[in-house]
Coordinates of C-alpha atoms in Angstrom, one line a residue:
X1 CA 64.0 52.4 -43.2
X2 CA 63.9 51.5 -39.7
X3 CA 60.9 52.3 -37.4
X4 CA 60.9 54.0 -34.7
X5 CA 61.3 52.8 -31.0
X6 CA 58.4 52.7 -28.5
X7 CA 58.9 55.7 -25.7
X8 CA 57.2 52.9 -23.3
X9 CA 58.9 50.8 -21.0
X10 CA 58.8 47.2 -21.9
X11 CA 56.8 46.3 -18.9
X12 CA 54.2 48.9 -19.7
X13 CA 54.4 47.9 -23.4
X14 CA 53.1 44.0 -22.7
X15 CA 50.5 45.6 -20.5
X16 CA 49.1 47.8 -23.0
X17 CA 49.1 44.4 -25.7
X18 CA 47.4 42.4 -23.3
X19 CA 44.6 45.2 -23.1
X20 CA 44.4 45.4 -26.7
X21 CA 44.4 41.6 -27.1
X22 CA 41.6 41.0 -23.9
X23 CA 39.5 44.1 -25.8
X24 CA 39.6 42.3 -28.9
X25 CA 38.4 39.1 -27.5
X26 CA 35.4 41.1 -26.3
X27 CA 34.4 42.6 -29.1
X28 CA 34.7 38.9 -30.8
X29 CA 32.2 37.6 -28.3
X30 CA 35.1 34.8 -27.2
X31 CA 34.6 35.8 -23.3
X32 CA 31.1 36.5 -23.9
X33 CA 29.0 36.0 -20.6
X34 CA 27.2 32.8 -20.1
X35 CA 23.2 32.7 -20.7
X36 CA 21.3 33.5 -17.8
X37 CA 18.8 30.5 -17.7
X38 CA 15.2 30.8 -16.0
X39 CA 13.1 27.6 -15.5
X40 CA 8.8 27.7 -15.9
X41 CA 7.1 24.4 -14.5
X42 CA 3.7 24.6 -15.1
X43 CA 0.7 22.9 -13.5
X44 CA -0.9 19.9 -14.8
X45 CA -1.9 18.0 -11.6
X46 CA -0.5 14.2 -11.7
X47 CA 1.2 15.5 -15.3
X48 CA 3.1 17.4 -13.5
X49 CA 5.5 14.6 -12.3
X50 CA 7.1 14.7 -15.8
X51 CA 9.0 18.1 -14.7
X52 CA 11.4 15.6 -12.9
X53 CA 12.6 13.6 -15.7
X54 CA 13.1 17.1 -17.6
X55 CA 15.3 17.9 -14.4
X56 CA 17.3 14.7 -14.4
X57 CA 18.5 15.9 -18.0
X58 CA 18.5 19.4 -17.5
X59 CA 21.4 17.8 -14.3
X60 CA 23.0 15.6 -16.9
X61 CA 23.4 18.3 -19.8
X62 CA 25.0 20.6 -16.9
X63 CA 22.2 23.4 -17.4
X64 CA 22.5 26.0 -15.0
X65 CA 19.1 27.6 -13.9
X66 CA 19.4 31.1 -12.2
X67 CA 16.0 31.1 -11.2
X68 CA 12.9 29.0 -11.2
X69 CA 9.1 29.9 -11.3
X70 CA 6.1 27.3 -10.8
X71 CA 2.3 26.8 -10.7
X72 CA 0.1 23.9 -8.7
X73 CA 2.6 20.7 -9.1
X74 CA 5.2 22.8 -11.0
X75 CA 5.5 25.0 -7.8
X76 CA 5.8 21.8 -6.0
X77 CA 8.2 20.8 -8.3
X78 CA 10.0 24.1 -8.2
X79 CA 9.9 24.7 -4.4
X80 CA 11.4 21.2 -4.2
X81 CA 14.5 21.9 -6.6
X82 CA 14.8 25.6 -5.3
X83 CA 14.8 23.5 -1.7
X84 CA 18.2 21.7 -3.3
X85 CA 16.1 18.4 -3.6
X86 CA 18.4 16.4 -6.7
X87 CA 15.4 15.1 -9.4
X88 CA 16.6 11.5 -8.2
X89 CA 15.4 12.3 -4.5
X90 CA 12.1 13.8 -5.8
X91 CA 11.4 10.5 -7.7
X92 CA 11.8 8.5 -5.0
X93 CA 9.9 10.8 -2.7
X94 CA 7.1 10.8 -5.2
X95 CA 7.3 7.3 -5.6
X96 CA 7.0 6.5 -1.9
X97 CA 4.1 9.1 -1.2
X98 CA 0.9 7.4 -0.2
X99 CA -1.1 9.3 -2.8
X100 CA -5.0 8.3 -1.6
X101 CA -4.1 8.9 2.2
X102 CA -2.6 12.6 0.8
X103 CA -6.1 13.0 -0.5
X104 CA -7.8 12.0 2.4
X105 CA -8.0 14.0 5.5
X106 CA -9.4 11.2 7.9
X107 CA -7.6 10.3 10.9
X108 CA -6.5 7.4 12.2
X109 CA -9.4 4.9 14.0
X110 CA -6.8 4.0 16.3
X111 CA -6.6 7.5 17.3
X112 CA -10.0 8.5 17.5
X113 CA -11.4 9.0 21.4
X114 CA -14.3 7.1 22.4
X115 CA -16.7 9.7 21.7
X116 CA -15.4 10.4 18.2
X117 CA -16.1 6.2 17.4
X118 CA -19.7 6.7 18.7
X119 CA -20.5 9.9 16.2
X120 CA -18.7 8.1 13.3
X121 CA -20.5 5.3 14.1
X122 CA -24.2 6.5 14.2
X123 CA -23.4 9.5 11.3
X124 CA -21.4 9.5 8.1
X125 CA -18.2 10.5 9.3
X126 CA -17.4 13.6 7.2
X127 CA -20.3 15.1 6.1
X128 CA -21.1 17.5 8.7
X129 CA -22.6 20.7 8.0
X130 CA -22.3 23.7 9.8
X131 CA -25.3 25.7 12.0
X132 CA -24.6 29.3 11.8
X133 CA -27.2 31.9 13.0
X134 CA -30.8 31.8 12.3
X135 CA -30.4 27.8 11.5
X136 CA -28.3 28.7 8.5
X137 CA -26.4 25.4 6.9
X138 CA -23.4 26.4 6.2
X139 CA -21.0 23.7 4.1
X140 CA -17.2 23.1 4.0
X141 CA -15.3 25.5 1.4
X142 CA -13.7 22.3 -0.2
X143 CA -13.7 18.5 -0.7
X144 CA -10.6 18.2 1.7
X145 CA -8.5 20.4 3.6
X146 CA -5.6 19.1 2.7
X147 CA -4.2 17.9 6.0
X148 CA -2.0 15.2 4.7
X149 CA -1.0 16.9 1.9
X150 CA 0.3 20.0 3.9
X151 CA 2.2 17.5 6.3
X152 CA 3.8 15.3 3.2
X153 CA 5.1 18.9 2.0
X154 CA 6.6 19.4 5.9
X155 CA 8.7 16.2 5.3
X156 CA 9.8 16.6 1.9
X157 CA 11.2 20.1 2.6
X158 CA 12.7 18.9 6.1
X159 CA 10.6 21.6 8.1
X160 CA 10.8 19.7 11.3
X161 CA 14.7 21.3 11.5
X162 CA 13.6 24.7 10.6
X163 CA 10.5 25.7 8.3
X164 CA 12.0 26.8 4.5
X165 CA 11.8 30.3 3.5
X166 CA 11.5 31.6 0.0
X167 CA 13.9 34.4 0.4
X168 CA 16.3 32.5 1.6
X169 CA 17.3 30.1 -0.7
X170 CA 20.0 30.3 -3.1
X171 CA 18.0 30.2 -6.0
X172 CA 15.6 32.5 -6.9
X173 CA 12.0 31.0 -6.6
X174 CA 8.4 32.4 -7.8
X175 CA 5.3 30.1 -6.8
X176 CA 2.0 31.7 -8.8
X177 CA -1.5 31.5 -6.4
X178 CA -5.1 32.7 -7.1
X179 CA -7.0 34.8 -4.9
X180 CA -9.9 33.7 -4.7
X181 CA -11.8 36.5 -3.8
X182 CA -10.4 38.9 -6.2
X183 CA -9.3 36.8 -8.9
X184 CA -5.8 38.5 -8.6
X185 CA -2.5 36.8 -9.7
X186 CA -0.7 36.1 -6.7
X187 CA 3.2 35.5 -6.3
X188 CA 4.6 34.0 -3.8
X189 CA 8.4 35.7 -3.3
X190 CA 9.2 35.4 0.1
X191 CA 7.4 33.9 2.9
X192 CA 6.8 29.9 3.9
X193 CA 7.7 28.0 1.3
X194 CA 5.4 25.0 2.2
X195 CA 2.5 27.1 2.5
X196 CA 3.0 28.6 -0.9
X197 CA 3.4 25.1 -2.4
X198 CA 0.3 24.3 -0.8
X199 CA -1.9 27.4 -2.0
X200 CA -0.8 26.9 -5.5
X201 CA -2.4 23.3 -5.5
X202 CA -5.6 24.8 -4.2
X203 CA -7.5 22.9 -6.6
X204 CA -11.1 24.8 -6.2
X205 CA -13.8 22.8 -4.5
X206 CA -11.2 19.9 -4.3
X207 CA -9.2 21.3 -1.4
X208 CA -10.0 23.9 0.8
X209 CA -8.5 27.7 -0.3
X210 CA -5.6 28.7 1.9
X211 CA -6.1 31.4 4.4
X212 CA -2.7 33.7 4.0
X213 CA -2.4 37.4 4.6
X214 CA -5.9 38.6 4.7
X215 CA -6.5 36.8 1.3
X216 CA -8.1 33.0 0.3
X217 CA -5.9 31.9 -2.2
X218 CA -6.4 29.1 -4.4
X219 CA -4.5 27.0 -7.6
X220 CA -2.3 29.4 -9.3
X221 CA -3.5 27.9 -12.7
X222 CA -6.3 29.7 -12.9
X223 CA -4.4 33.1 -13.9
X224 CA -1.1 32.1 -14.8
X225 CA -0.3 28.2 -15.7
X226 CA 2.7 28.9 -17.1
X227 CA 4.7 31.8 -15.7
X228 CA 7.0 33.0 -18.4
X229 CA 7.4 36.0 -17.8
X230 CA 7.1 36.4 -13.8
X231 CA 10.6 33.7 -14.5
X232 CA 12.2 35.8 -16.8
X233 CA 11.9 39.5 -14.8
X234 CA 12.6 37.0 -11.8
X235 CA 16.4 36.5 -12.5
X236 CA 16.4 38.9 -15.7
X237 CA 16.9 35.7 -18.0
X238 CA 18.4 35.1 -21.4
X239 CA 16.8 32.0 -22.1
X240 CA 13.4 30.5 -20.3
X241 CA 13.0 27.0 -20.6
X242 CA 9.2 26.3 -20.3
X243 CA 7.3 22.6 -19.6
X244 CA 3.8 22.4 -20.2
X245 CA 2.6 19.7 -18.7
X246 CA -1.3 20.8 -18.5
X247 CA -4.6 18.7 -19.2
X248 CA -6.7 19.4 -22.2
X249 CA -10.0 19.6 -22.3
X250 CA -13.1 17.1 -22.3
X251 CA -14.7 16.4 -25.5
X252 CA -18.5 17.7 -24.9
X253 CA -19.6 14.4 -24.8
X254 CA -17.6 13.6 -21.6
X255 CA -19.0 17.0 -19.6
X256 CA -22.3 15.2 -18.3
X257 CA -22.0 16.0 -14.6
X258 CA -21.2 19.0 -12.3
X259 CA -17.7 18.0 -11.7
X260 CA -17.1 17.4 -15.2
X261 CA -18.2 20.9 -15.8
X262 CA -16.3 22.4 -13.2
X263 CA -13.3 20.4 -14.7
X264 CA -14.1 22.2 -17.8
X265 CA -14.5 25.4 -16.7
X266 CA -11.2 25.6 -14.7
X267 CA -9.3 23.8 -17.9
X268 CA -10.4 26.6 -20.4
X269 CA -9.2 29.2 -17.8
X270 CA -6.1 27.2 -17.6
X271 CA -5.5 26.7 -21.2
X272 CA -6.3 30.7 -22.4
X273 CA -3.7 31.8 -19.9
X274 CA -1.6 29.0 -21.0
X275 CA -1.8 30.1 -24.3
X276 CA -0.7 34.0 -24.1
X277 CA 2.4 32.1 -21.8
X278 CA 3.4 31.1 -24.7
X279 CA 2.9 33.9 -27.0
X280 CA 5.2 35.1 -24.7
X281 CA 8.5 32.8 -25.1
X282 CA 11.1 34.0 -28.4
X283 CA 11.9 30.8 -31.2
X284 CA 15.5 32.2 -31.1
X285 CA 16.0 32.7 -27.5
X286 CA 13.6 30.2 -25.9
X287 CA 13.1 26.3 -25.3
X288 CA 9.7 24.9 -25.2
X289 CA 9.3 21.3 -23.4
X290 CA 6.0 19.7 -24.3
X291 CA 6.2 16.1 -22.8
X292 CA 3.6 13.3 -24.8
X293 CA 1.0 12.8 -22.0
X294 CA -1.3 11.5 -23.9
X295 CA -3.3 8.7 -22.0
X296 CA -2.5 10.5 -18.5
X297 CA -4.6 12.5 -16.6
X298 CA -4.5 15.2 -13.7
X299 CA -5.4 12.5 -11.1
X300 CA -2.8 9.7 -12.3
X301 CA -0.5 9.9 -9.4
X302 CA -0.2 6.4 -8.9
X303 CA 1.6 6.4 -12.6
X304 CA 4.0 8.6 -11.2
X305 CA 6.8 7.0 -12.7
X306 CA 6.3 6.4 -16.1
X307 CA 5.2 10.0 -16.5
X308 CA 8.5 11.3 -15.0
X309 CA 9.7 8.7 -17.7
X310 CA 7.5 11.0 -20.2
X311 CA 9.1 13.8 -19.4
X312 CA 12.8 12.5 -19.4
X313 CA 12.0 11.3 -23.3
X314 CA 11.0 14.9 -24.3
X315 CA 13.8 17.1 -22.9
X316 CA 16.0 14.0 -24.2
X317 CA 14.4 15.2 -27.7
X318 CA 15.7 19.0 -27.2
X319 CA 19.0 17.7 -26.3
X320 CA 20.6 20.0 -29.2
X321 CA 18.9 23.0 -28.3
X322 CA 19.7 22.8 -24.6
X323 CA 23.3 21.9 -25.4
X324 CA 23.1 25.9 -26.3
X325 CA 22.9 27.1 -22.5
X326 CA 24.8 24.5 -21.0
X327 CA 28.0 25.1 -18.5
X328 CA 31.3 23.2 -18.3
X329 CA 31.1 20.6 -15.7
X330 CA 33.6 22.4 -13.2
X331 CA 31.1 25.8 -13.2
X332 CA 28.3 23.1 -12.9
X333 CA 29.2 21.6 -10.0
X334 CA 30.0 24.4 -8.4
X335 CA 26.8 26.5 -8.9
X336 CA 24.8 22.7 -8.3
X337 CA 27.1 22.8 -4.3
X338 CA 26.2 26.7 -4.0
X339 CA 22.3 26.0 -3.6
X340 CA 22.1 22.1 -2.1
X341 CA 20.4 22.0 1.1
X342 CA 22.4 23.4 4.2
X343 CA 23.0 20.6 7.0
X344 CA 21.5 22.0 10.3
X345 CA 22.4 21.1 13.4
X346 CA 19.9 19.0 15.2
X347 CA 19.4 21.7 17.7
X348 CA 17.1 20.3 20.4
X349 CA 13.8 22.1 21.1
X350 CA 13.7 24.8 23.7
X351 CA 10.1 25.7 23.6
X352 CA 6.5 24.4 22.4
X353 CA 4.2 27.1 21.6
X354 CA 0.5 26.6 20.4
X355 CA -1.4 29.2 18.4
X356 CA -4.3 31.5 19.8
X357 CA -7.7 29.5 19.6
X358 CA -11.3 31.3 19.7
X359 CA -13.4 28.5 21.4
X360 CA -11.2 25.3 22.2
X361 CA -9.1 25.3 25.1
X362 CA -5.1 25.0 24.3
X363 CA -4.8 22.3 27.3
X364 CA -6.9 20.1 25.1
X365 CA -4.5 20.5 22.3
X366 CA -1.2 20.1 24.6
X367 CA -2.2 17.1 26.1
X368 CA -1.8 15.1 22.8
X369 CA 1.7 16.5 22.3
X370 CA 4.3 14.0 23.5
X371 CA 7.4 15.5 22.2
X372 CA 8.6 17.7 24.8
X373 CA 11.0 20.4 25.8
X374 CA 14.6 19.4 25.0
X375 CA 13.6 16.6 22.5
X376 CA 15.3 16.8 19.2
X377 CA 12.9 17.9 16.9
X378 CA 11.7 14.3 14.5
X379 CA 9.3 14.8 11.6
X380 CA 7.5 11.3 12.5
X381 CA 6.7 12.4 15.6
X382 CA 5.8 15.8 15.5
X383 CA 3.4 14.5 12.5
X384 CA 2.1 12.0 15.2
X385 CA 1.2 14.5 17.4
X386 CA -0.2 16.3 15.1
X387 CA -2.7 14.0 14.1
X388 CA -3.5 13.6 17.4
X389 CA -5.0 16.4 17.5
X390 CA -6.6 16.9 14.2
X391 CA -8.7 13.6 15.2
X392 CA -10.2 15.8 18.2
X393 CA -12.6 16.7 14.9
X394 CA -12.5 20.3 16.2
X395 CA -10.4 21.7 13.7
X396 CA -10.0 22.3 9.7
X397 CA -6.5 21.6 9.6
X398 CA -3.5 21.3 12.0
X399 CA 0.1 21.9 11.2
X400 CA 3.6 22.7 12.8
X401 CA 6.4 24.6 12.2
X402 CA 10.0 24.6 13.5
X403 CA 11.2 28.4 14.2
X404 CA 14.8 28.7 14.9
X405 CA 15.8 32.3 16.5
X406 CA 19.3 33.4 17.0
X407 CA 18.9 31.5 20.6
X408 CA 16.5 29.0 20.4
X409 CA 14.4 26.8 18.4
X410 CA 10.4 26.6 18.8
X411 CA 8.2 24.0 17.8
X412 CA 4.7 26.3 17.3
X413 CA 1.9 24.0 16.2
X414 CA -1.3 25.8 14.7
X415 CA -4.6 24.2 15.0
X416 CA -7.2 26.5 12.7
X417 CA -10.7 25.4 14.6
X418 CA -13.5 24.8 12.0
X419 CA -14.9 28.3 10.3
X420 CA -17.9 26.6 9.9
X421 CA -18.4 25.3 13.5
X422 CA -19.0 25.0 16.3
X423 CA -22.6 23.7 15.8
X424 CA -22.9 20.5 13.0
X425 CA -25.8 19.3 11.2
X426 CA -25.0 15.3 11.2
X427 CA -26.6 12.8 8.6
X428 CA -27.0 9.0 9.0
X429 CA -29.1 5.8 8.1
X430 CA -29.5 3.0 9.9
X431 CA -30.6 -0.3 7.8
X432 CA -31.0 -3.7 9.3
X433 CA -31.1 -6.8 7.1
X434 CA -31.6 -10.5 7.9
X435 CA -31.5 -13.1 5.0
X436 CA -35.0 -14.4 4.9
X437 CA -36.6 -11.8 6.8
X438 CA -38.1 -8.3 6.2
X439 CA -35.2 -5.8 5.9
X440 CA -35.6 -2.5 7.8
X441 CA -34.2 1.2 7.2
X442 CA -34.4 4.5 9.4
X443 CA -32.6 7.9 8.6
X444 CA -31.1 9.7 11.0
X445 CA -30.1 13.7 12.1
X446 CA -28.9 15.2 14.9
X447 CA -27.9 18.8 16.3
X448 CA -24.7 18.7 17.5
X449 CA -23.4 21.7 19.6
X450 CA -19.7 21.7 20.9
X451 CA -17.6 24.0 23.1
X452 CA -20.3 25.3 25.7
X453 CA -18.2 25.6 28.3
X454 CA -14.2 25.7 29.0
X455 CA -14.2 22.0 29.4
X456 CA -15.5 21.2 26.1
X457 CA -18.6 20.5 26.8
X458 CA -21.6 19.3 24.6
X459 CA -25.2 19.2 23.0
X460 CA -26.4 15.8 20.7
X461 CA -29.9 16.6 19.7
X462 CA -30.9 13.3 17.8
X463 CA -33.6 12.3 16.0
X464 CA -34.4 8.8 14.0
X465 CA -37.7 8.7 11.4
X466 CA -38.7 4.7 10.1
X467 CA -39.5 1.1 10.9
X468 CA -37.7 1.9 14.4
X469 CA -38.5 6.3 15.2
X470 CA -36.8 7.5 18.4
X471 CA -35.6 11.1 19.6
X472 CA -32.9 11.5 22.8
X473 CA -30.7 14.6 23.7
X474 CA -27.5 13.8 25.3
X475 CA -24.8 15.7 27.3
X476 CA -20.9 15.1 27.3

């Protein structure tokens, strides 16, 4: 019996087949769509550096990440990689950072004015207190400000050609801050991506919260150490790879002085937030990274490296499972060109702006700026100019950012004068010591009022009490 022919032409015969066949395939899962991968870096201080040797085998198993989410040194982490930054560049940057000057917001003796050498002479240079109405003392909102730190930030990013914005890089990025004043989660989407790095490492107390939109914002670890699920609605992910880096707590022995308790306190924050993170992540789906950090703590920046070591050895250890979601090395390298850094032009710079101040006079803050109109823009010296100004001892912090328009490129620096200022209580002792002689000791304070006038004028009101007493008022 012979079956019957097809009332199809043979052209639109094969096309039908090929249908059939590609449907088939389908349904078998053979062309099934690759995972969409989300990473989570989550804050641990100094621990954090570990999320770089999980990135350098994340690069070498060819794991694509659609987006990336981070907290305190994860968002640092993440802004970095969402930046394009390769895990080998962020060691090296990491290693090179001058960690203890980062932490430090003083200036430069060199570039201190004479004035400024006679007050740090006579009174503890940082310790200033602020006179508000009435007589009030009013105290800094933190340790540090975080001058350095914000400026090391500007040069790993490369924000002296054009400052970084969130929304604009290729790979979807999340940075997780606190506000302060609320106690609100807050996520950073768009916007400066420096300054959201920067808020996210707000450590409370330790570095001054950062002023952003009408809110004080602070470490991001305080609500939300490790954002799961802000990464996974970010890029609606398959799979989230999560690192938890974070710092346990003290034994009760070891809490025996207010910063130890105030350690504490923001560690069991950190760690119940930490924990319902992880509630969160699916044993089928998802990959937890837990690097051994034992014997490293939040403030071991100096051991840099080996931790980043740390963290190579435990994503090494989930080789099999992230073998799951990787890519072949063609759509890799092609995804891994599609978000690496864009090479600007180096545009020179048609305009210096400097931000609205409330009391200091913007000529006092131009005349330190020696890069000029039609200079191409260099990190070293804007940063030098910067700093310039910051040792004026006017001002909390002082940064910079490079603006390019669709016709020109500004340089805008931002000095934000002291909240707690203009009028300082200073503090000093004065203690004289011969060998084989009486030794002598005085205390000293002073009223110090700046800004009377347009020219900067000012008040000392000093006062010494001990083997040598003496009182004097001054004007500058």
């Amino acid at each position: 019996m012979l079956a019957p022919e097809s009332s199809l032409p043979p052209d639109l015969l094969v096309k039908a087949l090929l249908r059939l066949l590609l449907l088939a395939l389908l349904c078998s899962g053979a062309l099934a769509a690759e995972p969409r991968v989300a990473l989570v870096l989550g804050g641990g201080g100094a621990r954090g550096a570990a999320h770089i040797g999980v990135l350098e085998v994340l690069e070498r198993e060819h794991i694509r990440i659609d987006c990336v989410a981070g907290t305190s040194m994860g968002a640092l982490v993440a802004g970095a990689y969402a930046a394009g930054m390769r895990p080998a560049q962020m060691r090296e940057a990491l290693l090179s950072a001058d960690w203890l000057d980062m932490f430090l917001d003083n200036s430069a003796y060199s570039e201190l004015d004479y004035r400024r050498h006679q007050l740090d002479r006579l009174y503890f240079p940082g310790a200033e207190l602020g006179v508000g109405p009435g007589g009030t003392l009013l105290g800094k909102p933190g340790m540090i400000a975080g001058q350095n730190m914000k400026l090391f930030f500007n040069r790993l990013l490369g924000a002296d050609l054009g400052e970084p914005q969130i929304e604009r890089l290729h790979l979807p990025l999340a940075i997780v801050a606190t506000d302060i004043g609320s106690g609100e989660r807050v996520v950073f989407r768009d916007g400066s991506l420096p300054l959201a790095m920067r808020a996210s490492m707000s450590v409370p107390g330790l570095l001054d919260p950062l002023d952003y939109r009408g809110r004080k914002l602070v470490d991001g670890g305080l609500v939300d150490n490790l954002p799961v699920m802000e990464a996974r609605a970010l890029c609606n992910a398959d799979t989230v790879i999560a690192v938890e880096v974070g710092t346990p707590l003290l034994p009760s022995e070891q809490v025996n002085s207010l910063f130890g308790i105030t350690a504490q306190m923001i560690g069991i924050l950190t760690k119940q937030n930490v924990q319902q993170s992880l509630a969160q992540l699916r044993p089928q789906q998802d990959i937890l990274i837990r690097p051994d950090l034992e014997g490293f703590s939040a403030a071991d920046f100096a051991r840099n490296t080996e931790i980043a070591d740390r963290g190579r050895a435990a994503a090494e250890a989930m080789q099999a499972a992230l073998q799951t979601v990787a890519v072949p090395v063609g759509t890799y390298a092609r995804w891994r060109q599609e978000f690496s850094p864009l090479q600007q032009a180096m545009l020179p710079i048609d305009a210096v702006e400097v931000a609205e101040l409330r009391r200091v006079n913007p000529e006092v803050v131009s005349r330190h700026l020696r890069i000029r109109v039609g200079d191409e823009p260099d990190a070293a010296r804007i940063e030098a100019d910067v700093q310039r100004i910051f040792s004026d001892g006017y001002y909390q912090s002082v940064d910079y950012s490079v603006v390019n328009t669709r016709d020109k490129r500004v340089l805008r620096i931002t000095p934000i004068e002291k909240p707690w200022g203009p009028d300082y209580a200073r503090f000093g002792l004065r203690l004289d010591s011969v060998i084989g002689k009486q030794s002598s000791f005085s205390l000293r304070g002073a009223l110090h009022q700046t800004w009377l006038n347009s020219l900067g004028g000012e008040m000392l009101y000093e006062g010494e009490i001990g083997q040598t007493s003496s009182a004097a008022v001054s004007w500058y």
